[in-house]
PDB file of C-alpha atoms in Angstrom:
ATOM      1  CA  MET A   1      12.465  35.351 -13.384  1.00  0.00           C
ATOM      2  CA  LEU A   2      13.219  31.834 -13.223  1.00  0.00           C
ATOM      3  CA  PHE A   3      13.251  31.290 -17.006  1.00  0.00           C
ATOM      4  CA  ASP A   4      15.180  34.486 -17.494  1.00  0.00           C
ATOM      5  CA  CYS A   5      18.080  33.007 -15.107  1.00  0.00           C
ATOM      6  CA  VAL A   6      21.061  32.294 -17.310  1.00  0.00           C
ATOM      7  CA  GLU A   7      23.422  31.389 -14.344  1.00  0.00           C
ATOM      8  CA  LYS A   8      24.194  27.832 -13.380  1.00  0.00           C
ATOM      9  CA  GLU A   9      22.996  28.082  -9.808  1.00  0.00           C
ATOM     10  CA  ILE A  10      19.642  29.652  -9.270  1.00  0.00           C
ATOM     11  CA  ASP A  11      19.139  31.958  -6.173  1.00  0.00           C
ATOM     12  CA  VAL A  12      17.977  29.913  -3.345  1.00  0.00           C
ATOM     13  CA  GLU A  13      15.198  32.058  -2.443  1.00  0.00           C
ATOM     14  CA  LEU A  14      13.683  32.209  -6.005  1.00  0.00           C
ATOM     15  CA  ILE A  15      13.692  28.567  -6.494  1.00  0.00           C
ATOM     16  CA  SER A  16      12.335  27.744  -3.007  1.00  0.00           C
ATOM     17  CA  LEU A  17       9.433  30.155  -3.800  1.00  0.00           C
ATOM     18  CA  CYS A  18       8.930  28.460  -7.164  1.00  0.00           C
ATOM     19  CA  ILE A  19       8.954  25.081  -5.527  1.00  0.00           C
ATOM     20  CA  ASN A  20       6.108  26.201  -3.228  1.00  0.00           C
ATOM     21  CA  LEU A  21       4.153  27.836  -6.052  1.00  0.00           C
ATOM     22  CA  ALA A  22       4.473  24.669  -8.075  1.00  0.00           C
ATOM     23  CA  ALA A  23       2.315  22.928  -5.244  1.00  0.00           C
ATOM     24  CA  ASN A  24      -0.669  24.786  -6.318  1.00  0.00           C
ATOM     25  CA  LYS A  25      -2.631  23.342  -9.271  1.00  0.00           C
ATOM     26  CA  SER A  26      -3.576  26.851 -10.802  1.00  0.00           C
ATOM     27  CA  ASN A  27      -0.066  27.842 -10.421  1.00  0.00           C
ATOM     28  CA  ALA A  28       1.313  24.785 -11.980  1.00  0.00           C
ATOM     29  CA  ARG A  29      -0.887  25.176 -15.071  1.00  0.00           C
ATOM     30  CA  ILE A  30       0.417  28.583 -15.576  1.00  0.00           C
ATOM     31  CA  ILE A  31       4.036  27.542 -15.043  1.00  0.00           C
ATOM     32  CA  CYS A  32       3.825  24.612 -17.657  1.00  0.00           C
ATOM     33  CA  GLU A  33       1.826  26.448 -20.296  1.00  0.00           C
ATOM     34  CA  GLY A  34       3.676  27.123 -23.609  1.00  0.00           C
ATOM     35  CA  ASN A  35       7.118  25.643 -23.283  1.00  0.00           C
ATOM     36  CA  GLY A  36       7.499  26.203 -19.584  1.00  0.00           C
ATOM     37  CA  LEU A  37       7.810  22.534 -18.499  1.00  0.00           C
ATOM     38  CA  LYS A  38      10.007  21.896 -21.636  1.00  0.00           C
ATOM     39  CA  ARG A  39      12.378  24.566 -20.477  1.00  0.00           C
ATOM     40  CA  LEU A  40      12.338  23.364 -16.830  1.00  0.00           C
ATOM     41  CA  MET A  41      13.024  19.846 -17.890  1.00  0.00           C
ATOM     42  CA  LYS A  42      15.874  20.929 -20.185  1.00  0.00           C
ATOM     43  CA  ARG A  43      17.586  22.910 -17.282  1.00  0.00           C
ATOM     44  CA  ALA A  44      17.079  20.366 -14.655  1.00  0.00           C
ATOM     45  CA  LEU A  45      18.613  17.486 -16.829  1.00  0.00           C
ATOM     46  CA  LYS A  46      21.418  19.607 -18.255  1.00  0.00           C
ATOM     47  CA  LEU A  47      22.716  20.804 -14.876  1.00  0.00           C
ATOM     48  CA  LYS A  48      21.357  18.020 -12.817  1.00  0.00           C
ATOM     49  CA  ASP A  49      19.691  20.489 -10.672  1.00  0.00           C
ATOM     50  CA  VAL A  50      18.034  18.792  -7.638  1.00  0.00           C
ATOM     51  CA  LEU A  51      15.986  21.840  -6.674  1.00  0.00           C
ATOM     52  CA  VAL A  52      14.568  22.406 -10.193  1.00  0.00           C
ATOM     53  CA  MET A  53      13.734  18.785 -10.356  1.00  0.00           C
ATOM     54  CA  LYS A  54      11.841  18.979  -6.992  1.00  0.00           C
ATOM     55  CA  MET A  55       9.796  21.964  -8.607  1.00  0.00           C
ATOM     56  CA  ILE A  56       9.111  19.612 -11.492  1.00  0.00           C
ATOM     57  CA  ARG A  57       8.037  16.812  -9.098  1.00  0.00           C
ATOM     58  CA  ASN A  58       5.549  19.253  -7.399  1.00  0.00           C
ATOM     59  CA  LEU A  59       4.205  20.076 -10.957  1.00  0.00           C
ATOM     60  CA  SER A  60       3.659  16.463 -11.901  1.00  0.00           C
ATOM     61  CA  GLN A  61       1.297  15.799  -8.879  1.00  0.00           C
ATOM     62  CA  HIS A  62      -1.683  17.718 -10.242  1.00  0.00           C
ATOM     63  CA  ASN A  63      -4.257  15.648 -12.243  1.00  0.00           C
ATOM     64  CA  GLY A  64      -5.660  16.984 -15.530  1.00  0.00           C
ATOM     65  CA  SER A  65      -3.829  18.732 -18.396  1.00  0.00           C
ATOM     66  CA  THR A  66      -0.813  19.508 -16.315  1.00  0.00           C
ATOM     67  CA  LYS A  67      -0.025  15.892 -15.711  1.00  0.00           C
ATOM     68  CA  SER A  68      -0.640  14.795 -19.419  1.00  0.00           C
ATOM     69  CA  LEU A  69       2.145  17.130 -20.413  1.00  0.00           C
ATOM     70  CA  PHE A  70       4.555  14.868 -18.797  1.00  0.00           C
ATOM     71  CA  LEU A  71       4.133  12.133 -21.384  1.00  0.00           C
ATOM     72  CA  ASP A  72       6.633  13.821 -23.651  1.00  0.00           C
ATOM     73  CA  HIS A  73       9.218  13.650 -20.863  1.00  0.00           C
ATOM     74  CA  VAL A  74       8.846  10.033 -19.405  1.00  0.00           C
ATOM     75  CA  GLY A  75      11.708   8.769 -21.176  1.00  0.00           C
ATOM     76  CA  ASP A  76      13.980  11.466 -20.009  1.00  0.00           C
ATOM     77  CA  LEU A  77      12.888  10.913 -16.466  1.00  0.00           C
ATOM     78  CA  ALA A  78      13.312   7.153 -16.799  1.00  0.00           C
ATOM     79  CA  ALA A  79      16.881   7.523 -18.070  1.00  0.00           C
ATOM     80  CA  GLN A  80      17.957   9.252 -14.770  1.00  0.00           C
ATOM     81  CA  ILE A  81      17.104   6.133 -12.619  1.00  0.00           C
ATOM     82  CA  SER A  82      20.353   4.515 -12.495  1.00  0.00           C
ATOM     83  CA  GLU A  83      23.362   3.853 -10.141  1.00  0.00           C
ATOM     84  CA  GLU A  84      25.555   6.410 -11.831  1.00  0.00           C
ATOM     85  CA  GLU A  85      23.298   9.512 -10.958  1.00  0.00           C
ATOM     86  CA  ALA A  86      23.327  11.309  -7.856  1.00  0.00           C
ATOM     87  CA  GLU A  87      20.885   9.761  -5.263  1.00  0.00           C
ATOM     88  CA  GLU A  88      19.111  13.174  -4.464  1.00  0.00           C
ATOM     89  CA  PHE A  89      18.562  13.635  -8.238  1.00  0.00           C
ATOM     90  CA  VAL A  90      17.277   9.883  -8.566  1.00  0.00           C
ATOM     91  CA  ILE A  91      14.895  10.464  -5.640  1.00  0.00           C
ATOM     92  CA  GLU A  92      13.194  13.408  -7.263  1.00  0.00           C
ATOM     93  CA  SER A  93      13.095  11.822 -10.584  1.00  0.00           C
ATOM     94  CA  LEU A  94      11.538   8.656  -9.387  1.00  0.00           C
ATOM     95  CA  GLY A  95       8.952  10.842  -7.208  1.00  0.00           C
ATOM     96  CA  THR A  96       8.083  12.455 -10.395  1.00  0.00           C
ATOM     97  CA  LEU A  97       7.506   9.225 -12.368  1.00  0.00           C
ATOM     98  CA  ALA A  98       5.604   7.782  -9.500  1.00  0.00           C
ATOM     99  CA  ASN A  99       3.128  10.699  -9.760  1.00  0.00           C
ATOM    100  CA  LEU A 100       2.374   9.916 -13.356  1.00  0.00           C
ATOM    101  CA  THR A 101      -0.791   7.980 -13.074  1.00  0.00           C
ATOM    102  CA  ILE A 102      -1.814   8.533 -16.690  1.00  0.00           C
ATOM    103  CA  PRO A 103      -4.044   5.935 -18.546  1.00  0.00           C
ATOM    104  CA  ASP A 104      -2.161   6.479 -21.701  1.00  0.00           C
ATOM    105  CA  LEU A 105       1.123   5.633 -20.283  1.00  0.00           C
ATOM    106  CA  ASP A 106       2.641   2.386 -21.356  1.00  0.00           C
ATOM    107  CA  TRP A 107       4.477   1.542 -18.117  1.00  0.00           C
ATOM    108  CA  GLN A 108       5.557  -1.989 -19.269  1.00  0.00           C
ATOM    109  CA  LEU A 109       7.382  -0.357 -22.356  1.00  0.00           C
ATOM    110  CA  VAL A 110       9.231   2.109 -19.971  1.00  0.00           C
ATOM    111  CA  LEU A 111      10.210  -0.828 -17.581  1.00  0.00           C
ATOM    112  CA  LYS A 112      11.619  -2.810 -20.356  1.00  0.00           C
ATOM    113  CA  GLU A 113      13.198  -0.110 -22.472  1.00  0.00           C
ATOM    114  CA  PHE A 114      15.137   1.387 -19.524  1.00  0.00           C
ATOM    115  CA  ASN A 115      15.732  -1.939 -17.684  1.00  0.00           C
ATOM    116  CA  LEU A 116      14.187  -0.691 -14.677  1.00  0.00           C
ATOM    117  CA  VAL A 117      13.079  -3.823 -12.810  1.00  0.00           C
ATOM    118  CA  PRO A 118      16.561  -5.072 -11.696  1.00  0.00           C
ATOM    119  CA  TYR A 119      17.150  -1.591 -10.239  1.00  0.00           C
ATOM    120  CA  LEU A 120      13.812  -1.364  -8.417  1.00  0.00           C
ATOM    121  CA  LYS A 121      14.174  -4.925  -7.031  1.00  0.00           C
ATOM    122  CA  ASP A 122      17.853  -4.360  -5.775  1.00  0.00           C
ATOM    123  CA  ARG A 123      16.892  -0.984  -4.026  1.00  0.00           C
ATOM    124  CA  LEU A 124      14.356  -2.874  -2.107  1.00  0.00           C
ATOM    125  CA  LYS A 125      16.940  -4.416  -0.049  1.00  0.00           C
ATOM    126  CA  PRO A 126      17.169  -2.965   3.404  1.00  0.00           C
ATOM    127  CA  GLY A 127      20.308  -0.741   3.798  1.00  0.00           C
ATOM    128  CA  SER A 128      20.979  -0.719  -0.147  1.00  0.00           C
ATOM    129  CA  ALA A 129      20.328   2.745  -0.171  1.00  0.00           C
ATOM    130  CA  GLU A 130      18.911   5.767   2.007  1.00  0.00           C
ATOM    131  CA  ASP A 131      15.431   5.238   3.378  1.00  0.00           C
ATOM    132  CA  ASP A 132      14.017   8.257   1.224  1.00  0.00           C
ATOM    133  CA  LEU A 133      15.199   6.580  -1.955  1.00  0.00           C
ATOM    134  CA  ILE A 134      13.866   3.061  -1.123  1.00  0.00           C
ATOM    135  CA  LEU A 135      10.533   4.448  -0.205  1.00  0.00           C
ATOM    136  CA  GLU A 136      10.261   6.205  -3.709  1.00  0.00           C
ATOM    137  CA  VAL A 137      10.973   2.828  -5.187  1.00  0.00           C
ATOM    138  CA  VAL A 138       8.244   1.327  -3.297  1.00  0.00           C
ATOM    139  CA  ILE A 139       5.835   4.314  -4.368  1.00  0.00           C
ATOM    140  CA  MET A 140       6.976   3.764  -7.854  1.00  0.00           C
ATOM    141  CA  ILE A 141       6.305   0.047  -7.878  1.00  0.00           C
ATOM    142  CA  GLY A 142       2.677   0.866  -6.490  1.00  0.00           C
ATOM    143  CA  THR A 143       2.359   3.121  -9.444  1.00  0.00           C
ATOM    144  CA  VAL A 144       3.416   0.874 -12.179  1.00  0.00           C
ATOM    145  CA  SER A 145       1.467  -2.129 -10.647  1.00  0.00           C
ATOM    146  CA  MET A 146      -1.849  -0.456 -11.626  1.00  0.00           C
ATOM    147  CA  ASP A 147      -1.135  -1.861 -15.063  1.00  0.00           C
ATOM    148  CA  ASP A 148      -1.867  -5.523 -15.219  1.00  0.00           C
ATOM    149  CA  SER A 149       0.911  -6.443 -17.389  1.00  0.00           C
ATOM    150  CA  CYS A 150       3.420  -4.574 -15.267  1.00  0.00           C
ATOM    151  CA  ALA A 151       2.240  -6.297 -12.000  1.00  0.00           C
ATOM    152  CA  ALA A 152       2.570  -9.622 -13.681  1.00  0.00           C
ATOM    153  CA  MET A 153       6.215  -8.733 -14.722  1.00  0.00           C
ATOM    154  CA  LEU A 154       7.102  -7.525 -11.318  1.00  0.00           C
ATOM    155  CA  ALA A 155       5.600 -10.552  -9.705  1.00  0.00           C
ATOM    156  CA  LYS A 156       7.612 -12.802 -11.839  1.00  0.00           C
ATOM    157  CA  SER A 157      10.896 -11.012 -10.958  1.00  0.00           C
ATOM    158  CA  GLY A 158      10.579 -11.909  -7.386  1.00  0.00           C
ATOM    159  CA  ILE A 159       9.925  -8.397  -6.058  1.00  0.00           C
ATOM    160  CA  ILE A 160       6.990  -9.582  -3.667  1.00  0.00           C
ATOM    161  CA  PRO A 161       9.423 -11.467  -1.369  1.00  0.00           C
ATOM    162  CA  ALA A 162      11.799  -8.663  -1.428  1.00  0.00           C
ATOM    163  CA  LEU A 163       8.851  -6.278  -0.282  1.00  0.00           C
ATOM    164  CA  ILE A 164       7.942  -8.740   2.625  1.00  0.00           C
ATOM    165  CA  GLU A 165      11.565  -8.543   3.543  1.00  0.00           C
ATOM    166  CA  LEU A 166      11.543  -4.829   3.555  1.00  0.00           C
ATOM    167  CA  LEU A 167       8.201  -4.821   5.536  1.00  0.00           C
ATOM    168  CA  ASN A 168       9.910  -6.746   8.294  1.00  0.00           C
ATOM    169  CA  ALA A 169      12.763  -4.338   8.370  1.00  0.00           C
ATOM    170  CA  GLN A 170      10.652  -1.208   8.406  1.00  0.00           C
ATOM    171  CA  GLN A 171       7.760  -2.463  10.377  1.00  0.00           C
ATOM    172  CA  GLU A 172       7.880   0.464  12.825  1.00  0.00           C
ATOM    173  CA  ASP A 173       7.747   2.925   9.831  1.00  0.00           C
ATOM    174  CA  ASP A 174       4.096   3.793   9.187  1.00  0.00           C
ATOM    175  CA  GLU A 175       4.824   5.257   5.739  1.00  0.00           C
ATOM    176  CA  PHE A 176       6.764   2.283   4.476  1.00  0.00           C
ATOM    177  CA  VAL A 177       4.252  -0.208   5.761  1.00  0.00           C
ATOM    178  CA  CYS A 178       1.443   1.792   4.135  1.00  0.00           C
ATOM    179  CA  GLN A 179       2.992   1.869   0.841  1.00  0.00           C
ATOM    180  CA  ILE A 180       4.124  -1.775   0.824  1.00  0.00           C
ATOM    181  CA  VAL A 181       0.566  -2.653   1.625  1.00  0.00           C
ATOM    182  CA  TYR A 182      -0.791  -0.652  -1.105  1.00  0.00           C
ATOM    183  CA  VAL A 183       1.440  -2.694  -3.561  1.00  0.00           C
ATOM    184  CA  PHE A 184      -0.119  -5.896  -2.273  1.00  0.00           C
ATOM    185  CA  TYR A 185      -3.478  -4.257  -2.848  1.00  0.00           C
ATOM    186  CA  GLN A 186      -2.581  -3.652  -6.412  1.00  0.00           C
ATOM    187  CA  MET A 187      -1.048  -7.116  -6.961  1.00  0.00           C
ATOM    188  CA  VAL A 188      -4.233  -8.986  -5.687  1.00  0.00           C
ATOM    189  CA  PHE A 189      -6.507  -6.584  -7.663  1.00  0.00           C
ATOM    190  CA  HIS A 190      -5.193  -7.981 -10.809  1.00  0.00           C
ATOM    191  CA  LYS A 191      -6.160 -11.569 -11.791  1.00  0.00           C
ATOM    192  CA  ALA A 192      -2.800 -12.188 -13.354  1.00  0.00           C
ATOM    193  CA  THR A 193      -1.021 -11.697 -10.106  1.00  0.00           C
ATOM    194  CA  ARG A 194      -3.547 -12.718  -7.434  1.00  0.00           C
ATOM    195  CA  ASP A 195      -2.303 -16.357  -7.415  1.00  0.00           C
ATOM    196  CA  VAL A 196       1.425 -15.277  -6.735  1.00  0.00           C
ATOM    197  CA  ILE A 197       0.194 -13.192  -3.955  1.00  0.00           C
ATOM    198  CA  VAL A 198      -2.325 -15.541  -2.264  1.00  0.00           C
ATOM    199  CA  LYS A 199      -0.623 -19.013  -3.065  1.00  0.00           C
ATOM    200  CA  ASP A 200       3.065 -18.367  -3.414  1.00  0.00           C
ATOM    201  CA  THR A 201       3.904 -15.865  -0.673  1.00  0.00           C
ATOM    202  CA  GLN A 202       3.087 -15.046   3.036  1.00  0.00           C
ATOM    203  CA  ALA A 203       1.700 -11.694   2.212  1.00  0.00           C
ATOM    204  CA  PRO A 204      -1.872 -12.450   3.331  1.00  0.00           C
ATOM    205  CA  ALA A 205      -0.563 -13.506   6.866  1.00  0.00           C
ATOM    206  CA  TYR A 206       1.164 -10.186   6.947  1.00  0.00           C
ATOM    207  CA  LEU A 207      -1.844  -8.331   6.063  1.00  0.00           C
ATOM    208  CA  ILE A 208      -3.875 -10.350   8.719  1.00  0.00           C
ATOM    209  CA  ASP A 209      -1.400  -9.132  11.379  1.00  0.00           C
ATOM    210  CA  LEU A 210      -1.777  -5.436  10.180  1.00  0.00           C
ATOM    211  CA  MET A 211      -5.573  -5.400   9.910  1.00  0.00           C
ATOM    212  CA  HIS A 212      -5.847  -3.965  13.413  1.00  0.00           C
ATOM    213  CA  ASP A 213      -2.915  -1.420  13.205  1.00  0.00           C
ATOM    214  CA  SER A 214      -3.241   1.736  14.860  1.00  0.00           C
ATOM    215  CA  ASN A 215      -2.693   3.698  11.551  1.00  0.00           C
ATOM    216  CA  THR A 216      -6.019   4.276   9.780  1.00  0.00           C
ATOM    217  CA  GLU A 217      -4.738   4.178   6.309  1.00  0.00           C
ATOM    218  CA  ILE A 218      -2.956   1.016   6.947  1.00  0.00           C
ATOM    219  CA  ARG A 219      -6.056  -0.701   8.330  1.00  0.00           C
ATOM    220  CA  LYS A 220      -8.317   0.671   5.282  1.00  0.00           C
ATOM    221  CA  VAL A 221      -5.918  -0.666   2.672  1.00  0.00           C
ATOM    222  CA  CYS A 222      -5.415  -3.868   4.517  1.00  0.00           C
ATOM    223  CA  ASP A 223      -9.440  -4.308   4.752  1.00  0.00           C
ATOM    224  CA  ASN A 224      -9.744  -3.810   1.011  1.00  0.00           C
ATOM    225  CA  THR A 225      -6.972  -6.243   0.206  1.00  0.00           C
ATOM    226  CA  LEU A 226      -8.012  -9.025   2.466  1.00  0.00           C
ATOM    227  CA  ASP A 227     -11.746  -8.717   1.192  1.00  0.00           C
ATOM    228  CA  ILE A 228     -10.584  -9.486  -2.347  1.00  0.00           C
ATOM    229  CA  ILE A 229      -8.350 -12.296  -1.002  1.00  0.00           C
ATOM    230  CA  ALA A 230     -11.140 -13.732   0.997  1.00  0.00           C
ATOM    231  CA  GLU A 231     -13.594 -13.685  -1.986  1.00  0.00           C
ATOM    232  CA  TYR A 232     -10.808 -15.573  -4.245  1.00  0.00           C
ATOM    233  CA  ASP A 233      -9.403 -18.076  -1.702  1.00  0.00           C
ATOM    234  CA  GLU A 234     -11.743 -20.089   0.548  1.00  0.00           C
ATOM    235  CA  GLU A 235      -8.994 -21.228   2.993  1.00  0.00           C
ATOM    236  CA  TRP A 236      -7.655 -17.719   3.595  1.00  0.00           C
ATOM    237  CA  GLY A 237     -11.249 -16.365   3.773  1.00  0.00           C
ATOM    238  CA  LYS A 238     -12.071 -18.647   6.429  1.00  0.00           C
ATOM    239  CA  LYS A 239      -8.957 -17.434   8.346  1.00  0.00           C
ATOM    240  CA  ILE A 240      -9.696 -13.676   7.758  1.00  0.00           C
ATOM    241  CA  GLN A 241     -13.288 -14.190   8.997  1.00  0.00           C
ATOM    242  CA  ASN A 242     -12.024 -16.005  12.268  1.00  0.00           C
ATOM    243  CA  GLU A 243      -9.500 -12.999  12.945  1.00  0.00           C
ATOM    244  CA  LYS A 244     -12.445 -10.556  12.447  1.00  0.00           C
ATOM    245  CA  PHE A 245     -14.747 -12.426  14.713  1.00  0.00           C
ATOM    246  CA  ARG A 246     -12.011 -12.775  17.476  1.00  0.00           C
ATOM    247  CA  TRP A 247     -11.172  -9.137  17.238  1.00  0.00           C
ATOM    248  CA  TYR A 248     -14.619  -7.734  17.547  1.00  0.00           C
ATOM    249  CA  ASN A 249     -15.501 -10.297  20.137  1.00  0.00           C
ATOM    250  CA  GLY A 250     -12.241 -10.389  21.944  1.00  0.00           C
ATOM    251  CA  GLN A 251     -13.487  -9.225  25.387  1.00  0.00           C
ATOM    252  CA  TRP A 252     -16.256 -11.796  25.324  1.00  0.00           C
ATOM    253  CA  LEU A 253     -14.034 -14.759  24.210  1.00  0.00           C
ATOM    254  CA  GLU A 254     -11.532 -13.894  26.966  1.00  0.00           C
ATOM    255  CA  MET A 255     -14.502 -13.904  29.442  1.00  0.00           C
ATOM    256  CA  VAL A 256     -15.604 -17.468  28.006  1.00  0.00           C
ATOM    257  CA  GLU A 257     -12.141 -18.802  28.297  1.00  0.00           C
ATOM    258  CA  ASN A 258     -11.770 -17.804  32.016  1.00  0.00           C
ATOM    259  CA  ARG A 259     -15.102 -18.967  33.208  1.00  0.00           C
ATOM    260  CA  PRO A 260     -15.087 -20.125  36.919  1.00  0.00           C
ATOM    261  CA  LEU A 261     -15.388 -23.712  38.065  1.00  0.00           C
ATOM    262  CA  ASP A 262     -18.836 -25.141  38.642  1.00  0.00           C
ATOM    263  CA  GLU A 263     -20.048 -27.055  41.910  1.00  0.00           C
ATOM    264  CA  ALA A 264     -18.453 -29.964  40.995  1.00  0.00           C
ATOM    265  CA  GLY A 265     -15.002 -28.380  40.522  1.00  0.00           C
ATOM    266  CA  GLU A 266     -15.205 -28.528  36.828  1.00  0.00           C
ATOM    267  CA  PRO A 267     -14.567 -25.631  34.585  1.00  0.00           C
ATOM    268  CA  PHE A 268     -17.616 -24.481  32.714  1.00  0.00           C
ATOM    269  CA  LEU A 269     -15.422 -24.564  29.608  1.00  0.00           C
ATOM    270  CA  PHE A 270     -15.698 -28.468  29.519  1.00  0.00           C
ATOM    271  CA  GLY A 271     -18.602 -30.491  28.973  1.00  0.00           C
ATOM    272  CA  GLU A 272     -19.376 -33.922  30.644  1.00  0.00           C
ATOM    273  CA  ASP A 273     -17.188 -35.796  28.157  1.00  0.00           C
ATOM    274  CA  GLY A 274     -14.268 -33.420  29.217  1.00  0.00           C
ATOM    275  CA  GLU A 275     -14.331 -31.703  25.620  1.00  0.00           C
ATOM    276  CA  SER A 276     -13.493 -28.148  25.662  1.00  0.00           C
ATOM    277  CA  PHE A 277     -16.401 -25.622  25.516  1.00  0.00           C
ATOM    278  CA  ILE A 278     -14.725 -24.014  22.439  1.00  0.00           C
ATOM    279  CA  GLY A 279     -13.029 -27.254  21.393  1.00  0.00           C
ATOM    280  CA  GLU A 280     -10.712 -27.834  18.588  1.00  0.00           C
ATOM    281  CA  ARG A 281     -13.163 -26.859  15.989  1.00  0.00           C
ATOM    282  CA  ASP A 282     -13.278 -23.506  14.029  1.00  0.00           C
ATOM    283  CA  ILE A 283     -14.707 -21.012  16.305  1.00  0.00           C
ATOM    284  CA  MET A 284     -16.863 -19.887  13.298  1.00  0.00           C
ATOM    285  CA  GLU A 285     -18.491 -23.351  13.429  1.00  0.00           C
ATOM    286  CA  ARG A 286     -19.873 -22.650  17.011  1.00  0.00           C
ATOM    287  CA  PRO A 287     -23.028 -20.900  16.561  1.00  0.00           C
ATOM    288  CA  ASP A 288     -23.689 -21.353  20.177  1.00  0.00           C
ATOM    289  CA  LEU A 289     -20.776 -18.836  21.084  1.00  0.00           C
ATOM    290  CA  PHE A 290     -22.592 -16.001  19.130  1.00  0.00           C
ATOM    291  CA  TYR A 291     -24.726 -13.401  20.871  1.00  0.00           C
ATOM    292  CA  SER A 292     -28.354 -12.949  20.075  1.00  0.00           C
ATOM    293  CA  PRO A 293     -29.609  -9.571  18.869  1.00  0.00           C
ATOM    294  CA  ASP A 294     -30.896  -8.991  22.516  1.00  0.00           C
ATOM    295  CA  GLY A 295     -27.445  -9.673  23.984  1.00  0.00           C
ATOM    296  CA  ILE A 296     -28.031 -13.034  25.443  1.00  0.00           C
ATOM    297  CA  THR A 297     -25.976 -16.057  24.580  1.00  0.00           C
ATOM    298  CA  SER A 298     -28.411 -18.438  22.670  1.00  0.00           C
ATOM    299  CA  THR A 299     -28.154 -21.215  19.987  1.00  0.00           C
ATOM    300  CA  ASP A 300     -31.723 -20.421  18.862  1.00  0.00           C
ATOM    301  CA  GLY A 301     -30.978 -16.661  18.396  1.00  0.00           C
ATOM    302  CA  ALA A 302     -27.376 -16.850  17.100  1.00  0.00           C
ATOM    303  CA  ILE A 303     -26.199 -14.519  14.614  1.00  0.00           C
ATOM    304  CA  SER A 304     -24.475 -15.770  11.609  1.00  0.00           C
ATOM    305  CA  PRO A 305     -20.586 -15.179  11.245  1.00  0.00           C
ATOM    306  CA  GLU A 306     -21.386 -12.902   8.406  1.00  0.00           C
ATOM    307  CA  PHE A 307     -23.041 -10.446  10.754  1.00  0.00           C
ATOM    308  CA  TYR A 308     -19.677  -9.608  11.902  1.00  0.00           C
ATOM    309  CA  THR A 309     -18.196  -8.969   8.496  1.00  0.00           C
ATOM    310  CA  ASP A 310     -21.291  -6.747   7.864  1.00  0.00           C
ATOM    311  CA  LEU A 311     -20.621  -4.980  11.214  1.00  0.00           C
ATOM    312  CA  GLN A 312     -17.028  -4.170  10.179  1.00  0.00           C
ATOM    313  CA  ASP A 313     -17.859  -2.941   6.731  1.00  0.00           C
ATOM    314  CA  GLY A 314     -20.436  -0.602   8.344  1.00  0.00           C
ATOM    315  CA  GLU A 315     -18.069   0.903  10.844  1.00  0.00           C
ATOM    316  CA  LEU A 316     -14.740   1.059   8.735  1.00  0.00           C
ATOM    317  CA  GLY A 317     -16.556   1.449   5.400  1.00  0.00           C
ATOM    318  CA  GLN A 318     -14.982   0.534   2.004  1.00  0.00           C
ATOM    319  CA  SER A 319     -12.505   2.872   0.345  1.00  0.00           C
ATOM    320  CA  GLY A 320     -10.953   2.679  -2.993  1.00  0.00           C
ATOM    321  CA  TYR A 321      -7.416   3.443  -3.737  1.00  0.00           C
ATOM    322  CA  MET A 322      -5.367   4.855  -0.722  1.00  0.00           C
ATOM    323  CA  SER A 323      -4.468   8.355  -0.654  1.00  0.00           C
ATOM    324  CA  ARG A 324      -0.638   9.187  -1.248  1.00  0.00           C
ATOM    325  CA  TYR A 325       1.689  10.630   1.395  1.00  0.00           C
TER     326      TYR A 325
END
């Protein structure tokens, strides 16, 4: 019925049904077989039909043979990413492109040929567009950053500071935070951009602040990203380990810091020379502060700081790429 429709506007009930049907993988394969996808793309681009493009976006989310059919239409979709096009149509086009996690797709060529990097960077500015469009831009950056050369190109363009600025502006929106952190994960995953993230930006500090976020997905991707950073950079690794220790032992540390006075009126927190019990040294260098296996504080039975990292790994687990919204 949809393909037989020759009118400029498709009946709302019909296209709504098709949008929902396209969300199913088996249905998507049937719709796209033959010239199905080609005909849908032709209609969407010719009439700038947002609803048909929304249907196409749903079709693009399915892995396998269906997604590979979009290789022939990447250029047509990328050409829609411009300031001249209607924002709603750009959102659906961006969303479709962001779904195309295809190994054979040369994202670097696409970004260069259609000059997309300046557009993506400009749209990261808070208030530059509707939040829906800015979010799709972030997701798109996460997709292309899977490619090492694209990640390097984006890092050199100054997109990382722009993402940090956006993170500050959207820190109450879990979806924004999750997708931005995912971009950081992709960036540190590549050797070519790891230095930029770790040494030239404050991204690791933001990740440490977010590692105990109430959102499970944010915590997972932060944990994976920080693990890579800790292995790569000794200084950040020490800070990350300290934060993990403080988090898992927060209640005990608070008790130690508030110990009562001794008989002489001196706090137990201070030794004979007046030095703080915890001192100015790194907390991870104080094995006497660690619990022994039987729960008693003991220098002889102290557990190494690595125990707490292992404990976290056991509780939270290790995940690979985060799931998309």
